Amino acid sequence: MTNVVPEGYHTITPWLINREAGKLIDFLVAVFDGDEIGRMEVDGAIGHAEVRIGDSVVMLFDSRPHWPATPGFLRFYVADDAEVLRRAVARGATVVTEPTELFFGDRVSRFRDPFGNLYWIHQHLLDLTPELAEERLADPRFSAAMDYVQSAELLPTGLPTAPR
């Protein structure tokens, strides 16, 4: 019997559609220790590419000139959030929120890559019991932390739009 999901993939696979997919692939490989699985180009444009990051695959292709910008919003669990953030910034990313521990046991930061995509970077710090989660949710430190991360502007400004 054929598997519903091919070996090496998951039920959901994100697409990143970008005018500079080749540069975005290089960014993902460098920042997240990704492996480029493959790339198909036609007339200098990437028609399909895949990058494996951890146990997941991200697919990419170059957008068409008349398409509007389509920034992706991706969440990553990583072993060292500070190192991932450092590598991203070194490659032109902009920090949206600094690393912040939230009540549910993750430290979270966000950055926008040079191509307009937004990344949530999570490092899991603590497995919580329901009681500890409730206690931390009521803690003013964690309320302030959530206020901080929720106050950030998520949508990039100045992205090109499709001609009308």
Short mmCIF file of N, CA, C and O in Angstrom, two decimals, residues 23-77:
data_model
loop_
_atom_site.label_atom_id
_atom_site.label_comp_id
_atom_site.label_asym_id
_atom_site.label_seq_id
_atom_site.Cartn_x
_atom_site.Cartn_y
_atom_site.Cartn_z
N LYS A 23 18.49 33.09 -3.21
CA LYS A 23 19.11 33.73 -2.04
C LYS A 23 18.42 33.29 -0.76
O LYS A 23 19.05 33.14 0.28
N LEU A 24 17.10 33.10 -0.82
CA LEU A 24 16.36 32.63 0.34
C LEU A 24 16.79 31.22 0.72
O LEU A 24 16.94 30.91 1.90
N ILE A 25 17.03 30.37 -0.27
CA ILE A 25 17.55 29.02 0.01
C ILE A 25 18.87 29.12 0.75
O ILE A 25 19.09 28.44 1.77
N ASP A 26 19.78 29.95 0.26
CA ASP A 26 21.08 30.13 0.92
C ASP A 26 20.90 30.59 2.36
O ASP A 26 21.62 30.13 3.26
N PHE A 27 19.97 31.51 2.59
CA PHE A 27 19.68 32.02 3.93
C PHE A 27 19.21 30.88 4.85
O PHE A 27 19.71 30.71 5.95
N LEU A 28 18.25 30.09 4.38
CA LEU A 28 17.70 29.00 5.20
C LEU A 28 18.77 27.96 5.52
O LEU A 28 18.84 27.47 6.65
N VAL A 29 19.59 27.63 4.55
CA VAL A 29 20.66 26.65 4.77
C VAL A 29 21.64 27.17 5.83
O VAL A 29 22.01 26.45 6.76
N ALA A 30 22.03 28.44 5.72
CA ALA A 30 23.01 29.01 6.65
C ALA A 30 22.45 29.23 8.05
O ALA A 30 23.12 28.94 9.04
N VAL A 31 21.25 29.73 8.15
CA VAL A 31 20.69 30.09 9.46
C VAL A 31 20.20 28.86 10.22
O VAL A 31 20.41 28.74 11.42
N PHE A 32 19.56 27.93 9.52
CA PHE A 32 18.93 26.79 10.19
C PHE A 32 19.66 25.47 9.95
O PHE A 32 19.11 24.41 10.22
N ASP A 33 20.90 25.53 9.45
CA ASP A 33 21.64 24.31 9.14
C ASP A 33 20.82 23.40 8.22
O ASP A 33 20.81 22.18 8.38
N GLY A 34 20.14 24.00 7.27
CA GLY A 34 19.31 23.24 6.35
C GLY A 34 20.13 22.55 5.29
O GLY A 34 21.31 22.83 5.08
N ASP A 35 19.49 21.60 4.62
CA ASP A 35 20.09 20.90 3.49
C ASP A 35 19.22 21.13 2.26
O ASP A 35 18.02 20.83 2.30
N GLU A 36 19.82 21.67 1.22
CA GLU A 36 19.07 21.82 -0.03
C GLU A 36 18.91 20.44 -0.64
O GLU A 36 19.90 19.76 -0.94
N ILE A 37 17.67 20.02 -0.80
CA ILE A 37 17.38 18.70 -1.35
C ILE A 37 17.46 18.73 -2.87
O ILE A 37 17.95 17.81 -3.50
N GLY A 38 16.94 19.78 -3.46
CA GLY A 38 16.95 19.87 -4.91
C GLY A 38 16.39 21.19 -5.39
O GLY A 38 15.73 21.91 -4.64
N ARG A 39 16.70 21.47 -6.65
CA ARG A 39 16.27 22.73 -7.26
C ARG A 39 16.09 22.50 -8.75
O ARG A 39 16.94 21.90 -9.39
N MET A 40 14.97 22.98 -9.27
CA MET A 40 14.73 22.91 -10.72
C MET A 40 14.58 24.34 -11.22
O MET A 40 13.75 25.09 -10.73
N GLU A 41 15.43 24.69 -12.19
CA GLU A 41 15.39 26.04 -12.75
C GLU A 41 15.01 25.98 -14.22
O GLU A 41 15.40 25.06 -14.94
N VAL A 42 14.24 26.96 -14.64
CA VAL A 42 13.87 27.12 -16.04
C VAL A 42 14.12 28.57 -16.41
O VAL A 42 13.59 29.48 -15.76
N ASP A 43 14.96 28.81 -17.38
CA ASP A 43 15.29 30.16 -17.83
C ASP A 43 15.75 31.05 -16.68
O ASP A 43 15.36 32.21 -16.57
N GLY A 44 16.54 30.48 -15.78
CA GLY A 44 17.09 31.25 -14.66
C GLY A 44 16.18 31.45 -13.48
O GLY A 44 16.56 32.07 -12.49
N ALA A 45 14.95 30.95 -13.55
CA ALA A 45 14.01 31.09 -12.44
C ALA A 45 13.81 29.73 -11.78
O ALA A 45 13.76 28.70 -12.45
N ILE A 46 13.72 29.75 -10.46
CA ILE A 46 13.49 28.50 -9.74
C ILE A 46 12.01 28.17 -9.82
O ILE A 46 11.16 28.92 -9.37
N GLY A 47 11.72 27.03 -10.44
CA GLY A 47 10.35 26.56 -10.56
C GLY A 47 9.94 25.70 -9.38
O GLY A 47 8.77 25.60 -9.04
N HIS A 48 10.93 25.07 -8.73
CA HIS A 48 10.67 24.25 -7.56
C HIS A 48 12.00 23.98 -6.87
O HIS A 48 12.99 23.66 -7.52
N ALA A 49 12.00 24.13 -5.55
CA ALA A 49 13.17 23.79 -4.74
C ALA A 49 12.70 23.31 -3.38
O ALA A 49 11.58 23.64 -2.96
N GLU A 50 13.54 22.53 -2.72
CA GLU A 50 13.21 22.02 -1.40
C GLU A 50 14.43 22.12 -0.49
O GLU A 50 15.55 21.84 -0.92
N VAL A 51 14.17 22.52 0.75
CA VAL A 51 15.20 22.58 1.77
C VAL A 51 14.69 21.80 2.98
O VAL A 51 13.58 22.05 3.45
N ARG A 52 15.50 20.86 3.45
CA ARG A 52 15.16 20.12 4.67
C ARG A 52 15.78 20.85 5.85
O ARG A 52 16.97 21.13 5.86
N ILE A 53 14.94 21.17 6.84
CA ILE A 53 15.40 21.81 8.07
C ILE A 53 14.91 20.92 9.21
O ILE A 53 13.70 20.76 9.40
N GLY A 54 15.85 20.32 9.92
CA GLY A 54 15.46 19.37 10.96
C GLY A 54 14.72 18.22 10.31
O GLY A 54 15.20 17.62 9.35
N ASP A 55 13.51 17.94 10.80
CA ASP A 55 12.73 16.84 10.24
C ASP A 55 11.66 17.31 9.26
O ASP A 55 10.77 16.54 8.90
N SER A 56 11.76 18.55 8.80
CA SER A 56 10.72 19.11 7.94
C SER A 56 11.30 19.61 6.62
O SER A 56 12.49 19.91 6.52
N VAL A 57 10.43 19.74 5.64
CA VAL A 57 10.81 20.25 4.33
C VAL A 57 10.08 21.56 4.08
O VAL A 57 8.88 21.68 4.38
N VAL A 58 10.79 22.55 3.56
CA VAL A 58 10.21 23.80 3.10
C VAL A 58 10.40 23.82 1.59
O VAL A 58 11.50 23.55 1.09
N MET A 59 9.33 24.10 0.87
CA MET A 59 9.41 24.19 -0.58
C MET A 59 9.45 25.66 -0.99
O MET A 59 8.86 26.50 -0.31
N LEU A 60 10.12 25.95 -2.09
CA LEU A 60 10.28 27.32 -2.54
C LEU A 60 10.20 27.39 -4.04
O LEU A 60 10.51 26.43 -4.74
N PHE A 61 9.81 28.56 -4.54
CA PHE A 61 9.97 28.86 -5.96
C PHE A 61 9.95 30.38 -6.14
O PHE A 61 9.51 31.12 -5.26
N ASP A 62 10.47 30.81 -7.28
CA ASP A 62 10.48 32.24 -7.62
C ASP A 62 9.07 32.67 -8.01
O ASP A 62 8.40 31.99 -8.81
N SER A 63 8.65 33.79 -7.46
CA SER A 63 7.34 34.33 -7.83
C SER A 63 7.41 34.93 -9.22
O SER A 63 8.49 35.24 -9.73
N ARG A 64 6.28 35.11 -9.80
CA ARG A 64 6.20 35.75 -11.10
C ARG A 64 6.21 37.26 -10.90
O ARG A 64 5.75 37.76 -9.87
N PRO A 65 6.73 38.01 -11.87
CA PRO A 65 6.86 39.46 -11.69
C PRO A 65 5.55 40.18 -11.37
O PRO A 65 5.56 41.17 -10.65
N HIS A 66 4.44 39.71 -11.87
CA HIS A 66 3.16 40.40 -11.65
C HIS A 66 2.44 39.96 -10.38
O HIS A 66 1.39 40.48 -10.06
N TRP A 67 3.02 39.01 -9.64
CA TRP A 67 2.39 38.55 -8.40
C TRP A 67 2.71 39.51 -7.25
O TRP A 67 3.81 40.08 -7.19
N PRO A 68 1.79 39.67 -6.31
CA PRO A 68 2.11 40.50 -5.14
C PRO A 68 3.09 39.76 -4.23
O PRO A 68 3.26 38.54 -4.34
N ALA A 69 3.74 40.50 -3.38
CA ALA A 69 4.63 39.90 -2.38
C ALA A 69 3.81 38.96 -1.50
O ALA A 69 2.67 39.25 -1.16
N THR A 70 4.38 37.81 -1.18
CA THR A 70 3.69 36.83 -0.35
C THR A 70 4.60 36.38 0.77
O THR A 70 5.17 35.28 0.74
N PRO A 71 4.78 37.21 1.79
CA PRO A 71 5.68 36.81 2.87
C PRO A 71 5.12 35.61 3.63
O PRO A 71 3.91 35.46 3.80
N GLY A 72 6.04 34.73 4.04
CA GLY A 72 5.67 33.58 4.84
C GLY A 72 5.82 33.88 6.32
O GLY A 72 6.60 34.76 6.71
N PHE A 73 5.07 33.18 7.13
CA PHE A 73 5.15 33.27 8.58
C PHE A 73 5.43 31.85 9.06
O PHE A 73 4.56 30.98 8.94
N LEU A 74 6.63 31.60 9.58
CA LEU A 74 7.05 30.26 9.95
C LEU A 74 7.50 30.19 11.40
O LEU A 74 8.13 31.11 11.91
N ARG A 75 7.20 29.07 12.04
CA ARG A 75 7.59 28.83 13.43
C ARG A 75 8.57 27.66 13.44
O ARG A 75 8.32 26.62 12.84
N PHE A 76 9.69 27.85 14.13
CA PHE A 76 10.74 26.85 14.22
C PHE A 76 11.03 26.54 15.69
O PHE A 76 11.18 27.46 16.50
N TYR A 77 11.18 25.28 16.02
CA TYR A 77 11.76 24.87 17.29
C TYR A 77 13.22 24.57 17.03
O TYR A 77 13.56 23.83 16.10
#
